[in-house]
Each structure stands twice: as structure tokens, then as C-alpha cells.
């Protein structure tokens, strides 16, 4: 099971009814393709860090989805709808898993650097080489 | 005697040894007689706060690593460890796509 975060920005000209309609539409597309909605956040209107299609703000919305396969259909759909200024789909489960593992490991193991042994090894090699040469 | 004293003293206190954060200090590391630059030991923020997953939506955290110009703060300045710098870099790039952070600012 994969976890995806889908963040998309709608154009600020879109009316509120249209926003809800679009969001419902995207949800429908996702669910039809075997994804389940885990979480949803409406960030509302936000200033963009740089203008996109000549608009300085956008309506942000976030889905957290769980799915067995990729969200290619939703991706395609969002690309086609021109009211979506931008969308980002990020798979998070792998990174999250790794992060959990790391946070478990860290408290136990405080790293201590070995100091000396690195220096000793080449010296041995040197002396060994010197010992060998007179014999040969 | 002086030499034997010097050896062990430099081990724990000496700035060069264990932490690479001191590298790049303008002299004053080994000489001792020259001007001594005290450089605070920089540590990785994410290691200290035990943040393992860097979220691209968390603009507040990311913004600390974005100077005015909008570029990603290099590791040698921020002190972030290699692993977290890599994660941070990806997060910032994603945030830029989502127009949460600027590509450039002037």
C-alpha cells in the first residue's frame, strides 16, 4: 500500500461552488482508481511565491491518499483541467518508513569515532613490504 | 615536557579533530599564537531536533534554509549533515514547484 500526498492549486478566479465541485470530482477520480482518502486539508487562498499564469494567489488543497497503484489517472486529469494552476503528487510511505526506522535507531547508538586503527594499518603494510623485498 | 603536554591537550579541545564544522575558519586553528577565532560548533538542526522526515509543505522549517536570494543554504554554512541536506534539498525543490517557496527572489 502506498501513501500519496496530492497538493494542488486552483486558480483564484474559480468560484466557491466550482471549487467544491472540482474537489469532489478529483476525489471521485481517485476513488474510482482504487485509492482511499485518508486525510484532506483545505488551505484556502494563499499567496503564491511567484506568479503562475499571471495570478498571484491560488486556492490550495491537499489530499492524502492510499493506493495500491500509481495515481496516473488523477495526474492526467489534473493536467488537463486548466483551473488547476499546479499540482504536486508525492509518494511518502517509503520516506516515512525510513524516517521511522532512523528515529528508532538514533537514541541507542551514539556514534563514537575510532581514532587510532586507521594509522596502524598502512605501517604494517609498509613493514611487510620491506620484509618481503630482501627475500626476493 | 612541553611537547608531551601539547599532545594530549590538543586532542579533546582542538578544533580540527572530530567536527568538520570548523573547517574553513580563517586560520587560527593550529597556530595558537595567531588570532584565535572562536567558531561555534554548528550542528545539524534536524539531527538535534530528531526530525527525520522533512515535509515539503512545512514552509516555516524550510524557510530557515532559504536566504534572501531564495537559494538553498549550503551545508558548509548551515551545518546540516549530508543526509538531512539531501532530504532538505528535495523538500525545498518540491516546495518550489508548489509555489510555496520562490525559485528566485530579488
Short mmCIF file of C-alpha atoms in Angstrom, two decimals:
data_model
loop_
_atom_site.label_atom_id
_atom_site.label_comp_id
_atom_site.label_asym_id
_atom_site.label_seq_id
_atom_site.Cartn_x
_atom_site.Cartn_y
_atom_site.Cartn_z
CA UNK A 1 0.00 0.00 0.00
CA UNK A 2 1.41 3.33 -1.00
CA UNK A 3 0.68 6.69 0.52
CA UNK A 4 0.50 9.73 -1.66
CA UNK A 5 0.19 13.39 -0.94
CA UNK A 6 -1.55 15.34 -3.63
CA UNK A 7 -1.30 19.09 -3.36
CA UNK A 8 -3.00 21.18 -5.99
CA UNK A 9 -3.58 24.87 -6.56
CA UNK A 10 -6.75 26.13 -8.15
CA UNK A 11 -6.99 29.41 -9.95
CA UNK A 12 -8.28 32.24 -7.75
CA UNK A 13 -10.97 33.14 -10.30
CA UNK A 14 -12.79 29.90 -9.67
CA UNK A 15 -16.00 30.39 -7.69
CA UNK A 16 -16.62 28.55 -4.46
CA UNK A 17 -19.19 26.17 -5.89
CA UNK A 18 -16.81 25.29 -8.65
CA UNK A 19 -14.07 24.65 -6.11
CA UNK A 20 -16.18 22.16 -4.21
CA UNK A 21 -17.31 20.59 -7.48
CA UNK A 22 -13.74 20.19 -8.70
CA UNK A 23 -12.58 18.76 -5.40
CA UNK A 24 -15.43 16.28 -5.39
CA UNK A 25 -14.60 15.39 -8.97
CA UNK A 26 -10.95 14.70 -8.15
CA UNK A 27 -11.96 12.65 -5.16
CA UNK A 28 -14.26 10.62 -7.40
CA UNK A 29 -11.47 10.01 -9.90
CA UNK A 30 -9.10 8.89 -7.17
CA UNK A 31 -11.59 6.57 -5.57
CA UNK A 32 -12.58 5.05 -8.88
CA UNK A 33 -8.95 4.08 -9.39
CA UNK A 34 -8.72 2.24 -6.12
CA UNK A 35 -7.42 4.97 -3.84
CA UNK A 36 -8.87 5.73 -0.44
CA UNK A 37 -8.87 9.19 1.05
CA UNK A 38 -7.05 9.26 4.37
CA UNK A 39 -6.89 12.92 5.04
CA UNK A 40 -7.83 16.19 3.46
CA UNK A 41 -6.81 19.75 4.13
CA UNK A 42 -8.21 22.90 2.65
CA UNK A 43 -5.59 25.60 2.97
CA UNK A 44 -7.75 28.14 1.21
CA UNK A 45 -6.40 31.20 -0.51
CA UNK A 46 -2.69 31.71 -0.25
CA UNK A 47 -0.20 33.99 -1.86
CA UNK A 48 1.98 32.24 -4.39
CA UNK A 49 5.74 32.59 -4.10
CA UNK A 50 5.82 33.59 -7.76
CA UNK A 51 3.05 34.33 -10.25
CA UNK A 52 1.61 31.40 -12.17
CA UNK A 53 -0.47 32.22 -15.24
CA UNK A 54 -0.44 35.85 -14.18
CA UNK A 55 -2.19 35.22 -10.90
CA UNK A 56 -0.53 35.99 -7.61
CA UNK A 57 -2.64 33.83 -5.38
CA UNK A 58 -4.22 30.43 -5.51
CA UNK A 59 -6.56 28.10 -3.67
CA UNK A 60 -4.56 25.30 -2.10
CA UNK A 61 -5.98 21.91 -1.34
CA UNK A 62 -4.33 18.74 -0.10
CA UNK A 63 -5.32 15.10 -0.33
CA UNK A 64 -3.60 12.27 1.47
CA UNK A 65 -4.42 9.09 -0.41
CA UNK A 66 -3.66 5.46 -0.03
CA UNK A 67 -3.48 3.38 -3.13
CA UNK A 68 -2.12 0.13 -4.50
CA UNK A 69 -1.01 1.64 -7.79
CA UNK A 70 0.12 4.98 -9.07
CA UNK A 71 -2.26 7.89 -9.36
CA UNK A 72 -1.65 8.34 -13.07
CA UNK A 73 -5.29 8.92 -13.87
CA UNK A 74 -5.63 11.67 -11.31
CA UNK A 75 -2.38 13.15 -12.52
CA UNK A 76 -3.60 13.20 -16.11
CA UNK A 77 -6.91 14.68 -15.06
CA UNK A 78 -5.30 17.50 -13.12
CA UNK A 79 -3.01 18.28 -16.00
CA UNK A 80 -5.97 18.66 -18.32
CA UNK A 81 -8.16 20.85 -16.16
CA UNK A 82 -6.97 24.38 -16.76
CA UNK A 83 -8.41 25.65 -13.50
CA UNK A 84 -5.65 23.76 -11.73
CA UNK A 85 -2.66 26.05 -11.75
CA UNK A 86 -0.27 23.48 -10.37
CA UNK A 87 -0.34 20.07 -8.78
CA UNK A 88 2.25 18.02 -6.97
CA UNK A 89 1.94 14.32 -6.26
CA UNK A 90 4.46 12.93 -3.81
CA UNK A 91 4.79 9.37 -2.60
CA UNK A 92 5.53 9.50 1.10
CA UNK A 93 5.31 5.99 2.53
CA UNK A 94 8.88 4.95 1.72
CA UNK A 95 10.45 8.07 3.15
CA UNK A 96 8.21 7.89 6.17
CA UNK A 97 9.17 4.28 6.81
CA UNK A 98 12.82 5.14 6.58
CA UNK A 99 12.36 8.08 8.91
CA UNK A 100 10.65 5.88 11.47
CA UNK A 101 13.49 3.43 11.30
CA UNK A 102 16.06 6.16 11.79
CA UNK A 103 14.27 7.70 14.72
CA UNK A 104 14.15 4.31 16.40
CA UNK A 105 17.81 3.65 15.85
CA UNK A 106 19.22 7.01 16.85
CA UNK A 107 18.78 7.11 20.64
CA UNK A 108 20.53 3.78 21.18
CA UNK A 109 23.55 4.38 19.10
CA UNK A 110 25.66 7.38 19.90
CA UNK A 111 28.42 7.46 17.41
CA UNK A 112 31.95 7.16 18.69
CA UNK A 113 34.74 7.59 16.23
CA UNK A 114 37.59 5.13 16.31
CA UNK A 115 40.77 7.16 16.39
CA UNK A 116 43.95 5.12 16.10
CA UNK A 117 43.48 1.95 13.99
CA UNK A 118 43.49 3.76 10.70
CA UNK A 119 47.09 4.84 11.16
CA UNK A 120 48.38 1.42 12.20
CA UNK A 121 47.29 -0.49 9.14
CA UNK A 122 49.48 1.21 6.50
CA UNK A 123 52.52 0.92 8.77
CA UNK A 124 52.07 -2.84 8.92
CA UNK A 125 51.77 -2.98 5.20
CA UNK A 126 54.93 -0.94 4.84
CA UNK A 127 56.98 -3.15 7.10
CA UNK A 128 55.60 -6.24 5.43
CA UNK A 129 56.66 -4.90 2.08
CA UNK A 130 60.14 -4.15 3.38
CA UNK A 131 60.45 -7.64 4.85
CA UNK A 132 59.49 -9.21 1.58
CA UNK A 133 61.84 -7.36 -0.71
CA UNK A 134 65.18 -8.63 0.66
CA UNK A 135 63.96 -12.21 0.50
CA UNK A 136 63.06 -11.88 -3.15
CA UNK B 1 57.87 18.31 28.66
CA UNK B 2 56.26 20.99 26.63
CA UNK B 3 55.73 18.68 23.69
CA UNK B 4 54.14 15.95 25.74
CA UNK B 5 51.87 18.49 27.31
CA UNK B 6 50.85 19.82 23.93
CA UNK B 7 49.84 16.47 22.56
CA UNK B 8 47.05 15.42 24.88
CA UNK B 9 45.77 18.91 25.33
CA UNK B 10 45.04 19.37 21.70
CA UNK B 11 43.16 16.11 21.44
CA UNK B 12 39.90 16.93 23.18
CA UNK B 13 39.98 20.68 22.90
CA UNK B 14 41.49 21.06 19.47
CA UNK B 15 39.02 22.30 16.95
CA UNK B 16 40.32 20.39 13.96
CA UNK B 17 39.74 16.89 15.19
CA UNK B 18 36.26 15.50 15.36
CA UNK B 19 33.94 18.04 13.88
CA UNK B 20 34.28 19.20 10.36
CA UNK B 21 32.26 22.27 11.05
CA UNK B 22 35.39 24.15 11.93
CA UNK B 23 36.91 23.75 8.54
CA UNK B 24 37.17 26.94 6.63
CA UNK B 25 37.90 29.04 9.66
CA UNK B 26 40.30 31.80 8.61
CA UNK B 27 43.46 30.47 10.24
CA UNK B 28 43.90 30.38 13.97
CA UNK B 29 43.14 26.69 14.24
CA UNK B 30 46.54 25.22 14.90
CA UNK B 31 48.84 28.13 15.44
CA UNK B 32 47.54 29.22 18.77
CA UNK B 33 49.78 32.28 18.70
CA UNK B 34 47.85 33.87 15.88
CA UNK B 35 44.44 35.35 16.36
CA UNK B 36 42.19 32.70 17.74
CA UNK B 37 38.85 32.59 16.02
CA UNK B 38 36.30 31.02 18.22
CA UNK B 39 33.85 29.37 15.95
CA UNK B 40 30.73 27.95 17.47
CA UNK B 41 30.25 24.33 16.64
CA UNK B 42 27.50 24.08 14.10
CA UNK B 43 25.21 21.13 14.37
CA UNK B 44 22.59 19.71 12.12
CA UNK B 45 19.26 21.15 13.12
CA UNK B 46 17.38 18.06 12.04
CA UNK B 47 19.64 15.72 13.98
CA UNK B 48 19.27 17.79 17.12
CA UNK B 49 15.51 18.04 16.91
CA UNK B 50 15.24 14.46 15.71
CA UNK B 51 13.30 15.41 12.62
CA UNK B 52 13.75 12.51 10.24
CA UNK B 53 11.06 13.27 7.71
CA UNK B 54 11.36 16.70 6.14
CA UNK B 55 7.99 17.70 4.81
CA UNK B 56 7.86 19.86 1.72
CA UNK B 57 4.68 21.51 3.00
CA UNK B 58 6.35 22.72 6.18
CA UNK B 59 7.31 26.12 4.87
CA UNK B 60 8.38 27.50 8.22
CA UNK B 61 11.14 24.94 8.64
CA UNK B 62 12.26 25.16 5.05
CA UNK B 63 12.41 28.93 5.12
CA UNK B 64 15.21 28.85 7.65
CA UNK B 65 17.40 27.39 4.92
CA UNK B 66 16.43 29.94 2.30
CA UNK B 67 18.39 33.18 2.42
CA UNK B 68 17.04 36.35 0.88
CA UNK B 69 18.02 35.47 -2.61
CA UNK B 70 15.92 32.32 -2.46
CA UNK B 71 18.79 29.90 -2.87
CA UNK B 72 19.35 26.79 -0.81
CA UNK B 73 21.72 27.48 2.06
CA UNK B 74 24.88 25.40 1.61
CA UNK B 75 25.83 22.79 4.13
CA UNK B 76 29.09 24.45 4.98
CA UNK B 77 27.17 27.40 6.32
CA UNK B 78 24.12 25.81 7.88
CA UNK B 79 25.95 22.81 9.32
CA UNK B 80 23.27 20.38 8.21
CA UNK B 81 24.52 16.81 7.91
CA UNK B 82 24.78 15.21 4.49
CA UNK B 83 21.73 13.00 4.86
CA UNK B 84 19.48 15.78 6.01
CA UNK B 85 20.81 18.24 3.48
CA UNK B 86 19.83 15.81 0.76
CA UNK B 87 16.33 15.44 2.18
CA UNK B 88 16.08 19.16 2.70
CA UNK B 89 17.12 19.82 -0.85
CA UNK B 90 14.39 17.57 -2.20
CA UNK B 91 11.81 19.13 0.07
CA UNK B 92 12.75 22.65 -0.99
CA UNK B 93 12.60 21.72 -4.64
CA UNK B 94 9.16 20.26 -4.19
CA UNK B 95 8.00 23.29 -2.29
CA UNK B 96 9.21 25.45 -5.16
CA UNK B 97 7.09 23.55 -7.62
CA UNK B 98 4.09 24.07 -5.38
CA UNK B 99 4.82 27.82 -5.30
CA UNK B 100 5.34 27.68 -1.55
CA UNK B 101 8.90 28.92 -1.94
CA UNK B 102 10.40 31.10 -4.64
CA UNK B 103 12.84 29.85 -7.24
CA UNK B 104 14.49 33.23 -7.11
CA UNK B 105 13.82 36.35 -5.16
CA UNK B 106 15.31 39.74 -5.67
#
